[in-house]
DNA sequence: TATTGTTATACTCTATAACTATA
DNA sequence: TATAGTTATAGAGTATAACAATA
């Protein structure tokens, strides 16, 4: 492979990765919109199988803690989550309300139904894709 | 596969896709920064092997035309590109300057050198990944 | 009338810095 | 002193709407 080929392959893979991720984002946003919530709020809500400290939410989503504050506000305003206090009184636990838990479950179903990758590839291919992406992500995290 | 499994697989693939794309974006941004240009400007510059109408740039990058105006301004201010007029006098052709062409080539090399995916996977795996992503993207574009 | 490009504006996502309360 | 969360603010990336020039 000449260096020009390597450059073109890198460019091609980067573009494909970007497009595939954009499609997944669009699928996600469309599903979230059907429940009247913004994508970031949907991402947080999907984490709330159990009450979770704000700090942990930030770590899980790889975002800054200050950002989670605003998203949690939205979820509270929408009546989908509430903040409680932990034994360590600095910690706030965000939990899904009854209605939030309901939306969370229906949202999860809607997303997997809409998710293009699940329809375009068969079982073996999806597994292969997952394996390759894992390698990429792990190597990127060093 | 139960529906719960399907949901979890979709979630897992979406997360992986997002993480892999984020890594590629970071690689790209880091390389662009070394040349003192913002990622969107770098994306446009990489297109300018030949003079290209603003309209076509927008179509290629899947962004709005109004957005390209601002990016082209940045490239002009940096002395990396210039606007010319086509035979159709509505059309403006953006072309790389001499210095722009130089940066474009070195940027392409830097990106492929930095691109994590090229190091984490071997030839066959990269080809496989490209194939799978193409299927995804095509099916998403309907 | 349709198309190219531009301007002004606004929105979404996200981070940084400074701060409060608690440990 | 260190950690959890919040506030205020700012910046990047991108779109929408209205518009001028040209076709």
XYZ file of C-alpha atoms (C1' of nucleotides) in Angstrom:
330
model
C 0.000 0.000 0.000
C 1.482 3.331 -1.010
C 1.250 6.255 1.356
C -1.349 7.873 -0.906
C -3.507 4.772 -0.547
C -3.093 4.858 3.210
C -4.215 8.470 3.264
C -7.235 7.742 1.129
C -8.182 4.743 3.216
C -7.941 6.765 6.397
C -10.054 9.487 4.858
C -12.624 6.970 3.663
C -12.874 5.235 7.023
C -13.142 8.530 8.859
C -15.961 9.651 6.578
C -17.788 6.338 6.967
C -17.432 6.376 10.716
C -18.722 9.898 10.825
C -21.698 9.120 8.596
C -22.614 5.967 10.486
C -22.455 7.789 13.791
C -24.527 10.630 12.358
C -27.193 8.157 11.264
C -27.262 6.566 14.704
C -27.558 10.026 16.244
C -30.448 10.881 13.933
C -32.226 7.634 14.731
C -31.766 8.365 18.404
C -32.932 11.971 18.129
C -36.014 10.977 16.159
C -36.985 8.397 18.744
C -36.395 10.816 21.626
C -38.428 13.495 19.901
C -41.435 11.211 19.771
C -41.421 11.355 23.560
C -40.906 15.084 23.597
C -37.411 14.984 25.042
C -34.058 16.252 23.814
C -31.329 13.713 23.012
C -29.121 14.545 26.024
C -32.081 14.140 28.379
C -32.926 10.837 26.706
C -29.345 9.646 27.176
C -29.487 10.391 30.893
C -32.940 8.916 31.332
C -31.793 5.642 29.781
C -29.203 5.361 32.548
C -31.745 5.566 35.348
C -32.597 1.922 35.889
C -31.702 2.753 39.455
C -31.060 6.057 41.248
C -27.666 7.342 40.176
C -25.352 10.060 41.567
C -24.954 13.059 39.270
C -21.206 12.480 39.299
C -21.588 8.937 38.033
C -23.907 10.052 35.242
C -21.244 12.507 34.078
C -18.586 9.772 34.154
C -20.739 7.299 32.293
C -21.579 9.751 29.507
C -18.061 11.207 29.392
C -19.362 14.727 29.893
C -18.639 17.440 32.436
C -20.575 17.389 35.701
C -21.870 20.919 35.162
C -23.566 19.751 32.023
C -25.476 17.047 33.853
C -26.995 19.666 36.147
C -28.873 21.258 33.259
C -30.012 17.981 31.802
C -31.265 16.826 35.198
C -33.182 20.120 35.486
C -34.921 19.378 32.190
C -35.851 15.887 33.294
C -37.245 17.237 36.564
C -39.233 19.935 34.771
C -40.673 17.261 32.505
C -41.623 15.210 35.542
C -39.463 12.303 34.407
C -36.884 12.323 37.191
C -36.304 13.678 40.691
C -33.251 14.465 42.769
C -32.847 12.800 46.134
C -30.034 12.902 48.698
C -27.632 10.058 49.480
C -26.082 9.067 52.820
C -23.127 11.259 51.836
C -25.066 14.507 51.887
C -23.004 16.054 49.116
C -24.290 13.455 46.686
C -27.547 13.849 44.788
C -29.185 10.766 43.402
C -31.192 11.209 40.259
C -34.032 8.716 39.911
C -36.687 8.169 37.283
C -40.221 8.959 38.405
C -42.970 6.469 37.649
C -43.699 8.291 34.407
C -39.982 8.547 33.719
C -39.515 4.815 34.082
C -42.385 4.265 31.684
C -40.907 6.617 29.093
C -37.471 5.068 29.582
C -38.744 1.621 28.714
C -40.750 2.709 25.718
C -37.880 4.855 24.533
C -35.472 1.934 24.675
C -37.842 -0.106 22.535
C -38.359 2.742 20.052
C -34.627 3.286 19.660
C -33.808 -0.318 18.940
C -36.715 -0.511 16.505
C -35.466 2.589 14.655
C -31.812 1.728 14.731
C -30.669 1.313 11.175
C -27.714 -0.919 12.007
C -29.961 -3.602 13.390
C -31.837 -3.874 10.114
C -29.015 -3.454 7.619
C -26.816 -6.197 9.058
C -27.457 -9.764 10.125
C -26.516 -11.218 13.508
C -23.013 -12.283 12.552
C -22.269 -8.972 10.878
C -23.452 -6.962 13.828
C -21.248 -9.030 16.106
C -18.313 -8.464 13.777
C -18.958 -4.744 13.694
C -19.147 -4.616 17.466
C -15.845 -6.475 17.781
C -14.042 -4.189 15.356
C -15.407 -1.052 16.971
C -14.432 -2.306 20.411
C -10.862 -2.783 19.273
C -10.841 0.720 17.867
C -12.268 2.257 20.985
C -9.991 0.336 23.333
C -6.885 1.222 21.379
C -8.007 4.849 21.317
C -8.437 4.919 25.081
C -4.819 3.607 25.377
C -32.738 -13.169 20.832
C -35.283 -11.682 23.198
C -36.429 -8.121 22.728
C -34.426 -7.076 25.779
C -31.307 -8.474 24.129
C -32.117 -6.615 20.938
C -32.453 -3.389 22.877
C -29.173 -3.923 24.674
C -27.383 -4.796 21.466
C -28.705 -1.663 19.794
C -27.617 0.411 22.749
C -24.184 -1.178 22.766
C -23.642 -0.669 19.060
C -24.840 2.924 19.240
C -22.425 3.650 22.072
C -19.531 1.996 20.235
C -20.287 3.866 17.041
C -20.452 7.100 18.929
C -17.189 6.463 20.760
C -15.346 5.389 17.614
C -16.567 8.441 15.734
C -15.583 10.661 18.650
C -12.064 9.227 18.574
C -11.805 9.830 14.833
C -13.035 13.378 15.359
C -10.430 13.960 18.055
C -7.656 12.574 15.857
C -8.817 14.868 13.093
C -9.079 17.919 15.319
C -5.628 17.342 16.766
C -4.086 17.098 13.316
C -5.928 20.208 12.090
C -4.849 22.148 15.155
C -1.213 21.514 14.359
C -1.769 23.578 11.214
C -3.673 26.244 13.098
C -7.016 25.561 11.480
C -10.409 24.589 12.870
C -11.855 21.169 11.951
C -14.586 22.517 9.632
C -12.030 24.576 7.706
C -9.782 21.524 7.473
C -12.674 19.462 6.115
C -13.302 22.003 3.379
C -9.633 22.443 2.560
C -9.239 18.693 2.055
C -11.867 18.901 -0.682
C -9.973 21.492 -2.694
C -7.859 19.327 -4.987
C -9.489 21.462 -7.650
C -11.570 24.638 -7.491
C -15.035 23.736 -6.252
C -18.359 25.618 -6.226
C -19.574 26.569 -2.749
C -22.764 24.679 -3.447
C -20.901 21.487 -4.187
C -18.841 21.805 -1.018
C -22.060 22.022 0.998
C -23.469 18.947 -0.750
C -20.294 16.935 -0.245
C -20.106 17.719 3.452
C -23.860 17.390 3.983
C -24.079 20.841 5.531
C -26.101 23.933 4.721
C -24.751 26.339 2.094
C -24.868 29.265 4.503
C -22.458 27.435 6.728
C -19.913 27.056 3.958
C -19.812 30.828 3.535
C -18.338 31.288 6.987
C -15.838 28.478 6.627
C -14.683 29.841 3.265
C -14.217 33.240 4.928
C -11.926 31.642 7.515
C -9.887 29.917 4.825
C -9.541 33.179 2.902
C -8.512 35.085 6.018
C -5.875 32.428 6.680
C -4.619 32.808 3.117
C -5.345 29.159 2.363
C -8.080 29.621 -0.247
C -9.573 32.223 -2.553
C -12.946 32.706 -4.180
C -13.153 33.012 -7.970
C -16.085 33.312 -10.342
C -17.307 30.589 -12.693
C -18.808 30.926 -16.186
C -22.199 30.903 -14.500
C -21.715 34.177 -12.678
C -23.838 33.099 -9.723
C -21.320 30.423 -8.867
C -18.221 31.035 -6.772
C -15.361 28.603 -7.033
C -13.276 28.106 -3.962
C -9.672 27.140 -4.698
C -6.692 26.397 -2.508
C -3.905 28.961 -2.704
C -0.338 27.737 -3.102
C 0.055 27.742 0.654
C -3.366 26.128 1.019
C -2.402 23.274 -1.288
C 0.735 22.746 0.738
C -1.172 22.614 4.023
C -3.801 20.357 2.472
C -1.189 17.761 1.533
C 0.628 17.826 4.837
C -2.677 17.740 6.679
C -3.772 14.627 4.814
C -0.542 12.896 5.792
C -0.846 13.986 9.427
C -4.416 12.741 9.673
C -3.693 9.305 8.340
C -0.653 9.030 10.606
C -2.741 9.950 13.642
C -5.777 7.932 12.764
C -6.220 5.339 15.480
C -8.209 2.918 13.337
C -5.300 2.424 10.985
C -3.092 1.234 13.812
C -5.552 -0.832 15.830
C -6.700 -3.017 12.934
C -4.890 -4.946 10.251
C -5.587 -4.640 6.531
C -8.298 -7.285 6.393
C -10.049 -5.910 9.437
C -10.058 -2.380 8.126
C -11.548 -3.611 4.873
C -14.202 -5.500 6.805
C -15.006 -2.461 8.900
C -15.303 -0.321 5.794
C -17.664 -2.825 4.191
C -19.917 -3.037 7.219
C -20.037 0.724 7.652
C -20.847 1.193 3.974
C -23.811 -1.122 4.291
C -25.006 0.816 7.304
C -24.628 4.169 5.642
C -26.273 3.060 2.404
C -29.231 1.542 4.153
C -29.553 4.681 6.231
C -29.603 6.894 3.162
C -32.464 4.702 1.823
C -39.376 31.579 -11.408
C -35.363 28.866 -9.681
C -30.694 28.835 -8.060
C -26.140 30.611 -5.909
C -24.255 32.691 -2.391
C -24.534 35.860 1.702
C -26.164 37.975 6.054
C -28.119 38.036 10.376
C -29.614 35.404 13.772
C -30.524 31.650 16.819
C -30.205 27.013 18.597
C -27.934 22.769 20.546
C -24.345 20.653 22.812
C -20.738 21.128 25.731
C -16.861 23.040 28.527
C -14.458 26.311 31.953
C -14.277 28.964 36.085
C -15.900 30.347 40.305
C -18.651 29.079 43.976
C -21.313 26.501 48.046
C -21.941 22.726 50.963
C -20.259 18.764 52.846
C -16.670 15.477 53.987
C -8.026 20.053 51.768
C -10.793 17.401 48.436
C -15.184 16.205 46.393
C -20.314 16.807 44.695
C -23.104 19.708 42.659
C -24.508 24.368 40.827
C -24.320 28.845 38.370
C -23.026 31.896 34.924
C -20.948 32.212 30.882
C -18.751 31.274 26.610
C -17.570 28.839 22.401
C -17.969 25.524 18.578
C -20.733 23.807 15.059
C -24.627 24.230 12.515
C -29.320 25.557 10.808
C -33.258 28.828 9.309
C -35.067 32.819 7.052
C -34.732 36.692 4.279
C -32.292 38.635 0.619
C -29.386 40.093 -3.714
C -27.620 38.772 -8.046
C -27.878 35.967 -11.861
C -29.965 32.536 -14.805
